[in-house]
């Protein structure tokens, strides 16, 4: 997930797995959505963020500016707060019958709750 801190708009995609190739694919989508803007990314120390593949991608796309988080400082990242709200209001004590049902509920929550404070349906 990424958030435009000026507008509050969240960009997200569901994937079956997470790795550096998925990270760069997501970054490519952000580059397309914001073709004339620099993109600032707040990142933690996840290995996919530090991989050679990701480093090479970033070298080729200087509009992407990385703002690394200090170790154990996830609370500084606004997207981590979003994940916490999704966990609290949408996933905890949920009883989704399928993955698709869960993904739909999360999408609905993100789209309908700009502040991410509310009930997941």
PDB file of C-alpha atoms in Angstrom:
ATOM      1  CA  UNK A   1       0.000   0.000   0.000  1.00  0.00           C
ATOM      2  CA  UNK A   2       1.076   3.548  -0.681  1.00  0.00           C
ATOM      3  CA  UNK A   3      -0.611   6.765   0.337  1.00  0.00           C
ATOM      4  CA  UNK A   4      -0.520  10.176  -1.271  1.00  0.00           C
ATOM      5  CA  UNK A   5       0.045  12.297   1.823  1.00  0.00           C
ATOM      6  CA  UNK A   6      -1.337  15.405   0.084  1.00  0.00           C
ATOM      7  CA  UNK A   7      -4.683  13.897  -0.933  1.00  0.00           C
ATOM      8  CA  UNK A   8      -4.972  10.898   1.394  1.00  0.00           C
ATOM      9  CA  UNK A   9      -5.576   8.623  -1.616  1.00  0.00           C
ATOM     10  CA  UNK A  10      -4.368   5.082  -0.988  1.00  0.00           C
ATOM     11  CA  UNK A  11      -2.958   2.862  -3.726  1.00  0.00           C
ATOM     12  CA  UNK A  12      -2.989  -0.856  -3.097  1.00  0.00           C
ATOM     13  CA  UNK A  13      -2.997  -4.187  -4.860  1.00  0.00           C
ATOM     14  CA  UNK A  14      -3.419  -7.711  -3.570  1.00  0.00           C
ATOM     15  CA  UNK A  15      -0.698 -10.234  -4.380  1.00  0.00           C
ATOM     16  CA  UNK A  16      -0.331 -13.936  -3.668  1.00  0.00           C
ATOM     17  CA  UNK A  17       3.204 -13.377  -2.378  1.00  0.00           C
ATOM     18  CA  UNK A  18       5.664 -10.587  -1.569  1.00  0.00           C
ATOM     19  CA  UNK A  19       9.175 -10.147  -2.962  1.00  0.00           C
ATOM     20  CA  UNK A  20      11.363  -7.528  -4.614  1.00  0.00           C
ATOM     21  CA  UNK A  21       9.805  -8.149  -8.038  1.00  0.00           C
ATOM     22  CA  UNK A  22       6.364  -7.392  -6.633  1.00  0.00           C
ATOM     23  CA  UNK A  23       7.769  -4.272  -4.952  1.00  0.00           C
ATOM     24  CA  UNK A  24       9.154  -2.929  -8.228  1.00  0.00           C
ATOM     25  CA  UNK A  25       5.957  -3.829 -10.082  1.00  0.00           C
ATOM     26  CA  UNK A  26       4.014  -1.746  -7.559  1.00  0.00           C
ATOM     27  CA  UNK A  27       6.499   1.120  -7.931  1.00  0.00           C
ATOM     28  CA  UNK A  28       6.039   1.004 -11.709  1.00  0.00           C
ATOM     29  CA  UNK A  29       2.304   1.481 -11.185  1.00  0.00           C
ATOM     30  CA  UNK A  30       2.960   4.509  -8.974  1.00  0.00           C
ATOM     31  CA  UNK A  31       5.248   5.983 -11.639  1.00  0.00           C
ATOM     32  CA  UNK A  32       2.416   5.641 -14.167  1.00  0.00           C
ATOM     33  CA  UNK A  33      -0.135   7.233 -11.830  1.00  0.00           C
ATOM     34  CA  UNK A  34       2.141  10.191 -11.103  1.00  0.00           C
ATOM     35  CA  UNK A  35       4.036  10.704 -14.387  1.00  0.00           C
ATOM     36  CA  UNK A  36       5.181  14.273 -13.693  1.00  0.00           C
ATOM     37  CA  UNK A  37       5.932  14.046  -9.982  1.00  0.00           C
ATOM     38  CA  UNK A  38       8.703  12.825  -7.751  1.00  0.00           C
ATOM     39  CA  UNK A  39       7.522   9.973  -5.544  1.00  0.00           C
ATOM     40  CA  UNK A  40       8.711   9.766  -1.952  1.00  0.00           C
ATOM     41  CA  UNK A  41       8.569   6.317  -0.394  1.00  0.00           C
ATOM     42  CA  UNK A  42       8.919   5.700   3.349  1.00  0.00           C
ATOM     43  CA  UNK A  43      10.445   2.252   3.787  1.00  0.00           C
ATOM     44  CA  UNK A  44      11.401  -0.088   6.557  1.00  0.00           C
ATOM     45  CA  UNK A  45      14.311  -2.526   6.450  1.00  0.00           C
ATOM     46  CA  UNK A  46      12.471  -5.409   4.751  1.00  0.00           C
ATOM     47  CA  UNK A  47      14.897  -7.425   2.634  1.00  0.00           C
ATOM     48  CA  UNK A  48      12.901  -6.848  -0.580  1.00  0.00           C
ATOM     49  CA  UNK A  49      13.391  -3.116  -0.113  1.00  0.00           C
ATOM     50  CA  UNK A  50      17.169  -3.663   0.022  1.00  0.00           C
ATOM     51  CA  UNK A  51      17.540  -6.316  -2.688  1.00  0.00           C
ATOM     52  CA  UNK A  52      19.827  -5.901  -5.694  1.00  0.00           C
ATOM     53  CA  UNK A  53      16.800  -6.069  -7.979  1.00  0.00           C
ATOM     54  CA  UNK A  54      15.124  -3.178  -6.138  1.00  0.00           C
ATOM     55  CA  UNK A  55      18.347  -1.146  -6.024  1.00  0.00           C
ATOM     56  CA  UNK A  56      18.825  -1.518  -9.783  1.00  0.00           C
ATOM     57  CA  UNK A  57      15.207  -0.502 -10.385  1.00  0.00           C
ATOM     58  CA  UNK A  58      15.608   2.589  -8.207  1.00  0.00           C
ATOM     59  CA  UNK A  59      18.828   3.538 -10.009  1.00  0.00           C
ATOM     60  CA  UNK A  60      16.846   3.540 -13.266  1.00  0.00           C
ATOM     61  CA  UNK A  61      14.000   5.629 -11.795  1.00  0.00           C
ATOM     62  CA  UNK A  62      15.440   8.696 -10.059  1.00  0.00           C
ATOM     63  CA  UNK A  63      11.967  10.202  -9.532  1.00  0.00           C
ATOM     64  CA  UNK A  64      11.500   7.693  -6.722  1.00  0.00           C
ATOM     65  CA  UNK A  65      13.066   9.011  -3.537  1.00  0.00           C
ATOM     66  CA  UNK A  66      13.496   6.580  -0.654  1.00  0.00           C
ATOM     67  CA  UNK A  67      13.117   7.760   2.932  1.00  0.00           C
ATOM     68  CA  UNK A  68      14.371   4.870   5.076  1.00  0.00           C
ATOM     69  CA  UNK A  69      12.889   4.351   8.506  1.00  0.00           C
ATOM     70  CA  UNK A  70      15.127   3.718  11.486  1.00  0.00           C
ATOM     71  CA  UNK A  71      15.065   0.200  12.882  1.00  0.00           C
ATOM     72  CA  UNK A  72      11.998  -0.481  15.065  1.00  0.00           C
ATOM     73  CA  UNK A  73      10.300   2.783  14.096  1.00  0.00           C
ATOM     74  CA  UNK A  74       7.334   1.538  12.080  1.00  0.00           C
ATOM     75  CA  UNK A  75       5.099   3.952  13.983  1.00  0.00           C
ATOM     76  CA  UNK A  76       6.699   6.742  11.894  1.00  0.00           C
ATOM     77  CA  UNK A  77       5.257   5.291   8.686  1.00  0.00           C
ATOM     78  CA  UNK A  78       1.671   6.429   7.937  1.00  0.00           C
ATOM     79  CA  UNK A  79       1.006   3.262   5.920  1.00  0.00           C
ATOM     80  CA  UNK A  80       1.853   1.108   8.947  1.00  0.00           C
ATOM     81  CA  UNK A  81      -0.902   2.934  10.823  1.00  0.00           C
ATOM     82  CA  UNK A  82      -3.237   2.086   7.934  1.00  0.00           C
ATOM     83  CA  UNK A  83      -2.294  -1.590   8.229  1.00  0.00           C
ATOM     84  CA  UNK A  84      -2.973  -1.428  11.959  1.00  0.00           C
ATOM     85  CA  UNK A  85      -6.452   0.013  11.352  1.00  0.00           C
ATOM     86  CA  UNK A  86      -7.201  -2.668   8.744  1.00  0.00           C
ATOM     87  CA  UNK A  87      -6.109  -5.334  11.215  1.00  0.00           C
ATOM     88  CA  UNK A  88      -8.162  -3.847  14.042  1.00  0.00           C
ATOM     89  CA  UNK A  89     -11.388  -3.045  12.213  1.00  0.00           C
ATOM     90  CA  UNK A  90     -11.390  -5.526   9.356  1.00  0.00           C
ATOM     91  CA  UNK A  91      -9.389  -8.654  10.136  1.00  0.00           C
ATOM     92  CA  UNK A  92      -9.556  -9.206  13.890  1.00  0.00           C
ATOM     93  CA  UNK A  93     -12.359 -11.608  14.778  1.00  0.00           C
ATOM     94  CA  UNK A  94     -13.406 -11.834  11.135  1.00  0.00           C
ATOM     95  CA  UNK A  95     -14.986 -14.925   9.650  1.00  0.00           C
ATOM     96  CA  UNK A  96     -14.516 -14.537   5.909  1.00  0.00           C
ATOM     97  CA  UNK A  97     -15.453 -17.697   4.056  1.00  0.00           C
ATOM     98  CA  UNK A  98     -13.016 -17.116   1.189  1.00  0.00           C
ATOM     99  CA  UNK A  99      -9.891 -15.104   0.475  1.00  0.00           C
ATOM    100  CA  UNK A 100     -11.860 -13.215  -2.166  1.00  0.00           C
ATOM    101  CA  UNK A 101     -14.464 -12.247   0.432  1.00  0.00           C
ATOM    102  CA  UNK A 102     -11.744 -10.959   2.747  1.00  0.00           C
ATOM    103  CA  UNK A 103     -10.068  -8.990  -0.036  1.00  0.00           C
ATOM    104  CA  UNK A 104     -13.415  -7.423  -0.987  1.00  0.00           C
ATOM    105  CA  UNK A 105     -14.038  -6.382   2.627  1.00  0.00           C
ATOM    106  CA  UNK A 106     -10.575  -4.840   2.905  1.00  0.00           C
ATOM    107  CA  UNK A 107     -11.006  -2.973  -0.401  1.00  0.00           C
ATOM    108  CA  UNK A 108     -14.406  -1.702   0.689  1.00  0.00           C
ATOM    109  CA  UNK A 109     -12.971  -0.540   4.003  1.00  0.00           C
ATOM    110  CA  UNK A 110     -10.075   1.307   2.361  1.00  0.00           C
ATOM    111  CA  UNK A 111     -12.273   2.968  -0.265  1.00  0.00           C
ATOM    112  CA  UNK A 112     -15.104   4.003   2.075  1.00  0.00           C
ATOM    113  CA  UNK A 113     -13.081   5.041   5.101  1.00  0.00           C
ATOM    114  CA  UNK A 114     -10.679   7.862   4.214  1.00  0.00           C
ATOM    115  CA  UNK A 115      -9.451   8.008   7.806  1.00  0.00           C
ATOM    116  CA  UNK A 116      -9.528   4.197   8.127  1.00  0.00           C
ATOM    117  CA  UNK A 117     -11.489   4.558  11.350  1.00  0.00           C
ATOM    118  CA  UNK A 118     -14.645   2.561  11.053  1.00  0.00           C
ATOM    119  CA  UNK A 119     -16.283  -0.805  10.740  1.00  0.00           C
ATOM    120  CA  UNK A 120     -15.289  -3.333   8.103  1.00  0.00           C
ATOM    121  CA  UNK A 121     -18.212  -4.848   6.199  1.00  0.00           C
TER     122      UNK A 121
END
